[in-house]
Tab-separated table of C-alpha atoms in Angstrom:
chain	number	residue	atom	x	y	z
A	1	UNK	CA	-119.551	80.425	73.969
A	2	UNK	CA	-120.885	77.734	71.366
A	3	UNK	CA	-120.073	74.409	69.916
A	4	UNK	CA	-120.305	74.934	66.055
A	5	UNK	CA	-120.873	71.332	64.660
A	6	UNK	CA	-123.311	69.016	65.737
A	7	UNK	CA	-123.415	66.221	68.641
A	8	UNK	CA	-122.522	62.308	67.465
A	9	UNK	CA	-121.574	59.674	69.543
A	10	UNK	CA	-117.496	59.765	69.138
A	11	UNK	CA	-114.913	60.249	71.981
A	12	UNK	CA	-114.056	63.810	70.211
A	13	UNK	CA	-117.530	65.447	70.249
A	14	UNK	CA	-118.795	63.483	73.199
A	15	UNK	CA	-116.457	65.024	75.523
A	16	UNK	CA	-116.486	68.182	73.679
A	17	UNK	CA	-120.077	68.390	74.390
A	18	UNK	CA	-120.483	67.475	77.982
A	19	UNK	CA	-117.728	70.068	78.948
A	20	UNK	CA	-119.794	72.744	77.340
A	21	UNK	CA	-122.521	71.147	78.811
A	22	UNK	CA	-120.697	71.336	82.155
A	23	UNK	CA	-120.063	74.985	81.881
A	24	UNK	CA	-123.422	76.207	80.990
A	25	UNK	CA	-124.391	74.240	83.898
A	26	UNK	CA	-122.747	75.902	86.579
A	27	UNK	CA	-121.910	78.912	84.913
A	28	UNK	CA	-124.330	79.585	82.185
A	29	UNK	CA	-123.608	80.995	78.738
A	30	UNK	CA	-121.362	84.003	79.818
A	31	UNK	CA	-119.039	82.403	82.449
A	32	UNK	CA	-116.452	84.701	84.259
A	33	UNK	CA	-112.626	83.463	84.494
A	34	UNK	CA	-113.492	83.102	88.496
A	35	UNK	CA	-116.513	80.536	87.315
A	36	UNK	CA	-114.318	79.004	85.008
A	37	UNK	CA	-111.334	78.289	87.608
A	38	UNK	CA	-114.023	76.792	89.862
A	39	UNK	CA	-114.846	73.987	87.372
A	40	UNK	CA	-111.340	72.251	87.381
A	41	UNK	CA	-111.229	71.394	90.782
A	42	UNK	CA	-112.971	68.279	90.668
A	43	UNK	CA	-109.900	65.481	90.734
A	44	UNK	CA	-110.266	62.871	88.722
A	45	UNK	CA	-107.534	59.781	87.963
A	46	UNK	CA	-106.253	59.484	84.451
A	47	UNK	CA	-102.984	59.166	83.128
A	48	UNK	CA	-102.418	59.855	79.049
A	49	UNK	CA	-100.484	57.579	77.433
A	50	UNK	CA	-99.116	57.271	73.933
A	51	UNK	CA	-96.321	58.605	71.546
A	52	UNK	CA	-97.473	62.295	71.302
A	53	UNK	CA	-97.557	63.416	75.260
A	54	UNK	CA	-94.541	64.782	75.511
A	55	UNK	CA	-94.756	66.430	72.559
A	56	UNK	CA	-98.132	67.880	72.812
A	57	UNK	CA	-97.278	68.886	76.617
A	58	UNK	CA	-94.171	70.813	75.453
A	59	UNK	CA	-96.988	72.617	72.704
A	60	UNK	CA	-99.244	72.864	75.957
A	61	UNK	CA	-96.128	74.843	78.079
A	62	UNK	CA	-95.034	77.021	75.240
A	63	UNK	CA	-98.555	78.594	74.683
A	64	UNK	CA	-99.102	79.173	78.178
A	65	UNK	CA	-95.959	80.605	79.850
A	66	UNK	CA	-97.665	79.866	83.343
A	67	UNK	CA	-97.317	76.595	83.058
A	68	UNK	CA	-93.661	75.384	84.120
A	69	UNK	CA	-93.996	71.772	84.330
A	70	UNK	CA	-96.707	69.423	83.191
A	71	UNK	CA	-96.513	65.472	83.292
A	72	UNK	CA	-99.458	63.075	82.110
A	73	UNK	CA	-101.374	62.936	85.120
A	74	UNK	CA	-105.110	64.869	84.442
A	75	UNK	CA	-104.659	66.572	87.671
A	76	UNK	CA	-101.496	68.406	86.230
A	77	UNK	CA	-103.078	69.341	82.600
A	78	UNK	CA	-106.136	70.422	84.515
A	79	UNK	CA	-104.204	72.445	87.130
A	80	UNK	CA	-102.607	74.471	83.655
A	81	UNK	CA	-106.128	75.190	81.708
A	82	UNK	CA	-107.204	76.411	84.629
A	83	UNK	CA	-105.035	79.342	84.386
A	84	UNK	CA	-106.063	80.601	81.270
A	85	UNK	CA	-110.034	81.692	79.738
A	86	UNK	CA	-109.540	80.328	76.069
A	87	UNK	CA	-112.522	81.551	73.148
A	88	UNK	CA	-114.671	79.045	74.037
A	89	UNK	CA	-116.675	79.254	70.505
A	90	UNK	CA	-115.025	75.789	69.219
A	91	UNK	CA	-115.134	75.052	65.271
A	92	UNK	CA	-114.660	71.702	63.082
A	93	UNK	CA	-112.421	71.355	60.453
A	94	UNK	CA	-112.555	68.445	57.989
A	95	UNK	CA	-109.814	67.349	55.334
A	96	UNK	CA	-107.340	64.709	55.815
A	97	UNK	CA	-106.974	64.891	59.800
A	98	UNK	CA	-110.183	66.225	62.252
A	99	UNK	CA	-109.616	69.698	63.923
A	100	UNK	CA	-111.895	71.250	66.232
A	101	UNK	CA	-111.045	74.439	68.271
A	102	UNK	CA	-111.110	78.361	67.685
A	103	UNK	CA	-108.648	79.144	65.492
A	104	UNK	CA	-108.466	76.471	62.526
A	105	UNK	CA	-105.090	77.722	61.079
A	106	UNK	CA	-102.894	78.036	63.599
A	107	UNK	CA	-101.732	74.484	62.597
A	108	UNK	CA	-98.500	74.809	64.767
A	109	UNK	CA	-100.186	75.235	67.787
A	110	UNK	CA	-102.360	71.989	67.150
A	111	UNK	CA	-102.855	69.595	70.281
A	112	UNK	CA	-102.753	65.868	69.726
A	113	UNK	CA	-104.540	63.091	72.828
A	114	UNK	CA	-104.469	59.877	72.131
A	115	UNK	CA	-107.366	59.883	74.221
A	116	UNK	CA	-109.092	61.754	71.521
A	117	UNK	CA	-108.243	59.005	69.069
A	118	UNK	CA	-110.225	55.767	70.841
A	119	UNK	CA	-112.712	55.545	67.876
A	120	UNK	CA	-113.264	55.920	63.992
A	121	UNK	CA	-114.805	60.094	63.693
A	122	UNK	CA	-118.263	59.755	63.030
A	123	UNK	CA	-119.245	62.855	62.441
A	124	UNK	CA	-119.734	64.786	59.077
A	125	UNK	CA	-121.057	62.211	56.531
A	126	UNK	CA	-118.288	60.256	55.257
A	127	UNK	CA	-119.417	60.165	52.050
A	128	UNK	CA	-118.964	64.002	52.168
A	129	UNK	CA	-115.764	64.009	53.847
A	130	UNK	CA	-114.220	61.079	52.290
A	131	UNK	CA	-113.294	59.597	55.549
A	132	UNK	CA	-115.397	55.951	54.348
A	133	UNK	CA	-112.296	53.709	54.949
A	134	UNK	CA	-109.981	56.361	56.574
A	135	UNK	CA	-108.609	55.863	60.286
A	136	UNK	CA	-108.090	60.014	60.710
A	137	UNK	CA	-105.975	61.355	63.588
A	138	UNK	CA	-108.138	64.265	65.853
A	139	UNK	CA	-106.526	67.263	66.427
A	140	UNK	CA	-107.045	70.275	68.813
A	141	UNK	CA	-106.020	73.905	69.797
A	142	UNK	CA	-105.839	75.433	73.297
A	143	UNK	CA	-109.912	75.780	73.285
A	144	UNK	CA	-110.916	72.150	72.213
A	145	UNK	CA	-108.886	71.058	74.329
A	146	UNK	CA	-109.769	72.930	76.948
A	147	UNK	CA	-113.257	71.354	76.386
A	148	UNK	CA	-112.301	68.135	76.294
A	149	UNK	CA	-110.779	67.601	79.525
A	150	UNK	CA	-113.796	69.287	81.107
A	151	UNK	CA	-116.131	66.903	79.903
A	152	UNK	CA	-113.325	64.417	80.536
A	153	UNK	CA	-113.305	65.472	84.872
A	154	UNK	CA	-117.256	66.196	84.487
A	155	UNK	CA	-118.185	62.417	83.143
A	156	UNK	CA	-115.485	60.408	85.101
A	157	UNK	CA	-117.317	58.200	87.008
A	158	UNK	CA	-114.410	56.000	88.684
A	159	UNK	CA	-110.957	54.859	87.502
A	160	UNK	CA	-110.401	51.028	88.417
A	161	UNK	CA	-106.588	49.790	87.435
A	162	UNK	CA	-105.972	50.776	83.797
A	163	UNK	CA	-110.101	50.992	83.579
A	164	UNK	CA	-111.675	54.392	83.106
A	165	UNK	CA	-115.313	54.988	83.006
A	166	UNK	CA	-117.245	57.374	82.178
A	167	UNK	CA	-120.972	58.722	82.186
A	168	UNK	CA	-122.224	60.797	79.147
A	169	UNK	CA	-125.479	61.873	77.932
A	170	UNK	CA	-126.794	60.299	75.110
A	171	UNK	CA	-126.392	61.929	71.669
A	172	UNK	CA	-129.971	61.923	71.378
A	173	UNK	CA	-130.372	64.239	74.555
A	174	UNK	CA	-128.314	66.563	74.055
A	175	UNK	CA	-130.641	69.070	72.613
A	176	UNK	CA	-132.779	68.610	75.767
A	177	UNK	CA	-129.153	69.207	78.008
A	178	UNK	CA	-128.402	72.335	76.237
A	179	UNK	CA	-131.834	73.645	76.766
A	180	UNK	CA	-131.763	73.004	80.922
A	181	UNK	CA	-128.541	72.105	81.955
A	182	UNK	CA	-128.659	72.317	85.383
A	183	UNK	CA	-131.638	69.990	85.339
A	184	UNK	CA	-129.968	67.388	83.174
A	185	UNK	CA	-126.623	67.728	84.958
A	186	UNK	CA	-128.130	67.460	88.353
A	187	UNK	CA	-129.489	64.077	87.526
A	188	UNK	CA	-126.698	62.683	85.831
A	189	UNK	CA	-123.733	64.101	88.828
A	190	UNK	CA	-126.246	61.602	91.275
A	191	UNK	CA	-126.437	58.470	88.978
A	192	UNK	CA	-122.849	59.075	88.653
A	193	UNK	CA	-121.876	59.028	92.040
A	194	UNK	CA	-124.220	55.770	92.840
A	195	UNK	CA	-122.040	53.909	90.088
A	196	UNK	CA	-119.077	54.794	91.227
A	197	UNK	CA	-120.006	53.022	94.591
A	198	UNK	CA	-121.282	50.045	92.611
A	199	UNK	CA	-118.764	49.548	90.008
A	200	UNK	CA	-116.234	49.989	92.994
A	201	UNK	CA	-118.185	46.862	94.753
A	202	UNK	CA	-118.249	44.736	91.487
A	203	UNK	CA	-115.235	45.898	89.509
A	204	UNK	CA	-116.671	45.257	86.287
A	205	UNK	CA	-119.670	46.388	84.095
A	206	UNK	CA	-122.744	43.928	84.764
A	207	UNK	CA	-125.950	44.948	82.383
A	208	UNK	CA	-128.685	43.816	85.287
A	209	UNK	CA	-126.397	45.069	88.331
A	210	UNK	CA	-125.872	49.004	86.321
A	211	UNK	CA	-129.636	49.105	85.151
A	212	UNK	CA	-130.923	48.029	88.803
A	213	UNK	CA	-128.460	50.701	90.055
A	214	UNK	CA	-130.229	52.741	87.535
A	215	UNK	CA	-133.425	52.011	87.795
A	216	UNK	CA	-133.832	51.965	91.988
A	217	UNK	CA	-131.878	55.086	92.671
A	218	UNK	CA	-134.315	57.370	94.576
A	219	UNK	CA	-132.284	60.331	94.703
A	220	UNK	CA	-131.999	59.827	90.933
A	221	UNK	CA	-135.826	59.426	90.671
A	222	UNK	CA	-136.398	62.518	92.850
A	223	UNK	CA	-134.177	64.658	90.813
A	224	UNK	CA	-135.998	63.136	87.806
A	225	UNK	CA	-139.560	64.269	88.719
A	226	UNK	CA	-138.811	67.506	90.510
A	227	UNK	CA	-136.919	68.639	87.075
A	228	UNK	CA	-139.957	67.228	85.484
A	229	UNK	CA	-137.934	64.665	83.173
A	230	UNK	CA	-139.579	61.751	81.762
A	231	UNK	CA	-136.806	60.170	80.124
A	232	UNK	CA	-133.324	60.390	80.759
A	233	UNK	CA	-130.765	58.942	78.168
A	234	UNK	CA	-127.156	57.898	79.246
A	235	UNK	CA	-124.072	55.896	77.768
A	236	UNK	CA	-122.206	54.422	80.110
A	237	UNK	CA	-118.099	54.220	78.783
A	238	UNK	CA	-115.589	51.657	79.565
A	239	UNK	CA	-112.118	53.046	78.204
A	240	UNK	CA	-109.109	50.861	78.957
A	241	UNK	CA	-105.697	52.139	78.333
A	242	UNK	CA	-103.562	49.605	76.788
A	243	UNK	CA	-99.591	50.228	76.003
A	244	UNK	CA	-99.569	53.075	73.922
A	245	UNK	CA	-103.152	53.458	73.000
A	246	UNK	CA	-106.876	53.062	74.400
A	247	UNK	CA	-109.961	51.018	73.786
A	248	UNK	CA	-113.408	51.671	74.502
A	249	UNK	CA	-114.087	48.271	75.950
A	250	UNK	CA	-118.278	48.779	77.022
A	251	UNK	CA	-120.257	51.550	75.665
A	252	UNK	CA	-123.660	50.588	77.952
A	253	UNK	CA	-127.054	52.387	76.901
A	254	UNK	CA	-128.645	53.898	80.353
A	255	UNK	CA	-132.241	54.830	79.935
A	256	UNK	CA	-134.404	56.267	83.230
A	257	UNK	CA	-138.202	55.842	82.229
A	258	UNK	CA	-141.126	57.271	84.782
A	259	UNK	CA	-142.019	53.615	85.251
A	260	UNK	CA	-145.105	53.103	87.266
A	261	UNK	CA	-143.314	51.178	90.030
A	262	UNK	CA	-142.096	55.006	91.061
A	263	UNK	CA	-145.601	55.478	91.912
A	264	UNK	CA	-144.591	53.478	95.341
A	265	UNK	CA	-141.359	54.815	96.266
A	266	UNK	CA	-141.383	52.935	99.383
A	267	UNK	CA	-141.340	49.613	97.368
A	268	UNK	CA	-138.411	51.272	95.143
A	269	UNK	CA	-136.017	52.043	98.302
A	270	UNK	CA	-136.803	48.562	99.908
A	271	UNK	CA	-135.429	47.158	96.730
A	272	UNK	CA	-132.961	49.421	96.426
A	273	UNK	CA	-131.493	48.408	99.315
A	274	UNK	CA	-132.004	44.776	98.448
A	275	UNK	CA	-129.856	45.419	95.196
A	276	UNK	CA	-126.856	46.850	97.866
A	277	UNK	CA	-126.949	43.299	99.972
A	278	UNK	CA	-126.981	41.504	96.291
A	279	UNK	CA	-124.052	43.657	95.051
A	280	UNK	CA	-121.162	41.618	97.045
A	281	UNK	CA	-122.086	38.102	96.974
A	282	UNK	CA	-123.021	38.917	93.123
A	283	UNK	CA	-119.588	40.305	91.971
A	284	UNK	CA	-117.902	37.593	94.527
A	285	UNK	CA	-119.314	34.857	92.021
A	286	UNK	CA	-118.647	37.162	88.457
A	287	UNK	CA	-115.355	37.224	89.765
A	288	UNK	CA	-115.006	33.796	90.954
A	289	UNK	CA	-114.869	34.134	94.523
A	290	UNK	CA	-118.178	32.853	95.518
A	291	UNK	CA	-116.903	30.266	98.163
A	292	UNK	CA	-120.210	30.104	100.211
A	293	UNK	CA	-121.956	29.105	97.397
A	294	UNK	CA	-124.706	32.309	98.055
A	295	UNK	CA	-123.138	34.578	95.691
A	296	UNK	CA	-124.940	32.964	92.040
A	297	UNK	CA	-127.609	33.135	93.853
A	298	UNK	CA	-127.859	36.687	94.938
A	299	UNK	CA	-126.618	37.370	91.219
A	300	UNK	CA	-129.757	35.209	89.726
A	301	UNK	CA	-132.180	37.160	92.289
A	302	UNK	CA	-130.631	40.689	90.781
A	303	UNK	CA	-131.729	39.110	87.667
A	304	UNK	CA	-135.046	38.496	88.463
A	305	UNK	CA	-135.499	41.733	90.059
A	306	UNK	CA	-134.111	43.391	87.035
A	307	UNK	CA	-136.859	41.086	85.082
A	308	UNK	CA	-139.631	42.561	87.192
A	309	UNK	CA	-138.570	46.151	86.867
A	310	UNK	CA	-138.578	45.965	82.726
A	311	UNK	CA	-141.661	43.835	82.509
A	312	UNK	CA	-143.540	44.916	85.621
A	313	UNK	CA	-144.458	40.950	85.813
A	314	UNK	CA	-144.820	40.043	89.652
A	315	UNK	CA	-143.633	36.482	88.752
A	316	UNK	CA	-139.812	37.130	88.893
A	317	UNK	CA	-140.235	38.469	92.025
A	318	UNK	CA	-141.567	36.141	93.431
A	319	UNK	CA	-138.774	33.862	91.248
A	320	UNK	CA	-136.318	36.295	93.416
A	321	UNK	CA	-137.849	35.125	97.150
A	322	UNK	CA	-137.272	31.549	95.729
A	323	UNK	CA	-132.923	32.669	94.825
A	324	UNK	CA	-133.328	34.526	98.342
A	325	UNK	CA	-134.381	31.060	100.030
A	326	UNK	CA	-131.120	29.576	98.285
A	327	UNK	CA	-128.641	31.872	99.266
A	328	UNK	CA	-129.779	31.673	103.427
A	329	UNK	CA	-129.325	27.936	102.725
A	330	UNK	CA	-125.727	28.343	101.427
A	331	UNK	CA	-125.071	31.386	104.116
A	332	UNK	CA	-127.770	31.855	106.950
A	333	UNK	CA	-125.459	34.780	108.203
A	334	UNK	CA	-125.911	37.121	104.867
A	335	UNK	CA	-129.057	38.833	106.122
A	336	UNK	CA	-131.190	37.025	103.113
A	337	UNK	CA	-134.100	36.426	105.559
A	338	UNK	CA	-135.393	39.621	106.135
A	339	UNK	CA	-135.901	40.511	102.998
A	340	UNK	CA	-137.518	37.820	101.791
A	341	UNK	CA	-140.099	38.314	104.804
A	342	UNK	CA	-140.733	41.656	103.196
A	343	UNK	CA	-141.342	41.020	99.606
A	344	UNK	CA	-143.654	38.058	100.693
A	345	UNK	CA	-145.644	40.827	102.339
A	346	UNK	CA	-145.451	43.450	100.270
C-alpha cells in the first residue's frame, strides 16, 4: 500500500492522503479485507452533485457486479467500496487531464467527482506539466477513488445545509502523520469531534471562536503531550455545494503549539468552559439574533481571551472580566457572574 506522488494542498491529494493516512492508522501498512470493511462504517452526510454522477455511478456498478443500485448519497458509494479490497498502491498521471489510481490505462474505467474538481491541481510544477493557465478535470480508477472517499468519511467534521466541512492535516505534516499515524490521527478524531459541537452551536466559521476551540481543548492537549507532539498542523475546509458544482468557501490554518499556559491545565479547563457559555450568545449576535444585547459582548470577551492565549498578555483578560461585567448588565440570568469571580481570583 503506498501513495506514489507527493502531498500538496489540493482537494485531490488532500483526501487521497488522509484516507491512506486513515488506513495505516487503524490498520497499518498490510490491512486485511476484514480491517478494511471496518473503516467505512463511519456515516457521514454528503450528497455529490454535478453532470457526471450518473454516469460515473453506472462506471462504479459495472466494475463491481455487487453493487445493484447506487444513488449520490456517501452512505450508498461507501456501502459499495466496502465490498471490494482494490490495489491500494495509487499512481499520478499528468497530460491534459489529472489521473491518479493503480492502473493508469484503463482509461474506460476512469471515475469522474466533481468533488474532486473544487480547486486548480497544484501539484507537479506547472511549468513542467504545462498546466500554468489550464483548469484540468481530475480523474480516478476504482483505487483512487476508493481513497478519496476514505479521507472524505475520515475528515468530515459536520455537514450544516449545503455546508460541508472538513478537518485535514496540514501538507506540511504529513511526513510526521505517515511516520505515527495513530498518534496524529488520535489527536485530530478529538479536535474533530469538539468542532463539530461548536460549529453546530455557531453555524459558521469564526477565526477566534475555532482557535479558542483549538487552543482550550484538554482532551486535545492530553492526546498532544502523551503522543509527545509539539506542534500539530491542521486546515480546517469549508466546501459548499452550489448547483452543479462546489466551492471551497474557508480553508482555516489550525496550529496546536505546547504553549506555556498548558503548564496550568486547571486554568485551561476553567476557560474552556468559559469559551462553551460564550459560544451561544456569540453566534446569537454573528447571526443577528442577539436580542438581549449580551451576545457582542460575550463575542468581544472570546476575543480577548483569544488575545491572551496568542500573546500570553494578562491585560485582555482582564479586558474580558470588563465584556463579562457588560453582558450580566444586558442579561443577569446568563451565568456571566461566576466566572468573572474566578478569573479575578485566579
Amino acid at each position: 500500500m503506498k501513495v506514489n506522488f507527493p502531498p500538496d494542498s489540493s482537494i485531490l491529494s488532500s483526501m487521497i492522503y488522509e484516507g491512506y493516512i486513515y488506513v495505516l492508522s487503524i490498520c497499518r501498512n498490510d490491512p486485511s479485507p476484514e480491517c478494511l470493511q471496518g473503516l467505512w462504517r463511519n456515516k457521514v452526510q454528503f450528497y455529490f452533485t454535478g453532470n457526471d454522477v450518473k454516469h460515473t455511478l453506472k462506471r462504479i456498478s459495472a466494475q463491481i457486479p455487487q453493487c445493484k443500485q447506487i444513488d449520490a448519497k456517501l452512505e450508498s458509494l461507501a456501502e459499495c467500496l466496502s465490498l471490494i479490497t482494490p490495489d491500494l498502491e495509487v499512481s499520478m498521471k499528468v497530460n491534459e487531464d489529472v489521473f491518479v489510481g493503480h492502473n493508469l490505462e484503463m482509461k474506460e474505467n476512469w471515475l469522474s467527482f466533481q468533488i474532486m474538481k473544487v480547486d486548480r491541481y497544484m501539484g507537479i510544477s506547472s511549468m513542467e506539466s504545462g498546466l500554468m493557465k489550464k483548469q484540468v478535470t481530475c480523474f480516478t480508477d476504482l483505487s483512487g477513488a476508493y481513497l478519496f472517499f476514505l479521507g472524505l468519511i475520515s475528515s468530515s467534521v459536520v455537514t450544516i445545509g449545503n455546508d460541508y466541512y472538513f478537518l485535514l492535516f496540514d501538507t506540511s505534516q504529513v511526513p510526521d502523520c505517515l511516520a505515527n499515524p495513530l498518534a496524529w490521527f488520535s489527536v485530530k478524531d478529538q479536535l474533530k469531534a469538539d468542532l463539530r459541537n461548536a460549529l453546530k452551536k455557531v453555524g459558521r466559521v469564526s477565526e477566534e471562536i475555532i482557535s479558542l476551540e483549538s487552543l482550550l481543548d484538554s482532551s486535545v492537549i492530553s492526546a498532544m503531550m502523551s503522543n509527545r507532539l509539539e506542534r500539530v498542523n491542521l486546515r480546517l475546509l469549508k466546501i459548499s455545494s452550489e448547483g452543479n458544482t462546489y466551492k471551497v468557501y474557508n480553508d482555516f490554518p489550525i496550529t496546536m503549539l505546547n504553549m506555556r499556559i498548558y503548564q496550568n491545565m486547571k486554568l485551561v479547563k476553567s476557560l474552556q468552559k468559559l469559551v462553551n457559555l460564550l459560544i451561544i450568545p456569540a453566534s446569537d449576535f454573528l447571526n443577528g439574533r442577539d436580542k438581549k444585547g449580551d451576545g457582542y459582548h460575550a463575542y468581544m470577551a472570546l476575543k480577548y481571551v483569544y488575545m491572551f492565549l496568542t500573546s500570553d498578555n494578562s491585560t485582555y483578560l482582564n479586558m474580558a472580566v470588563r465584556e463579562l461585567h457588560e453582558a450580566n448588565k444586558a442579561n443577569e440570568k446568563g451565568g456571566y457572574l461566576r466566572w468573572i469571580t474566578y478569573l479575578i481570583m485566579r
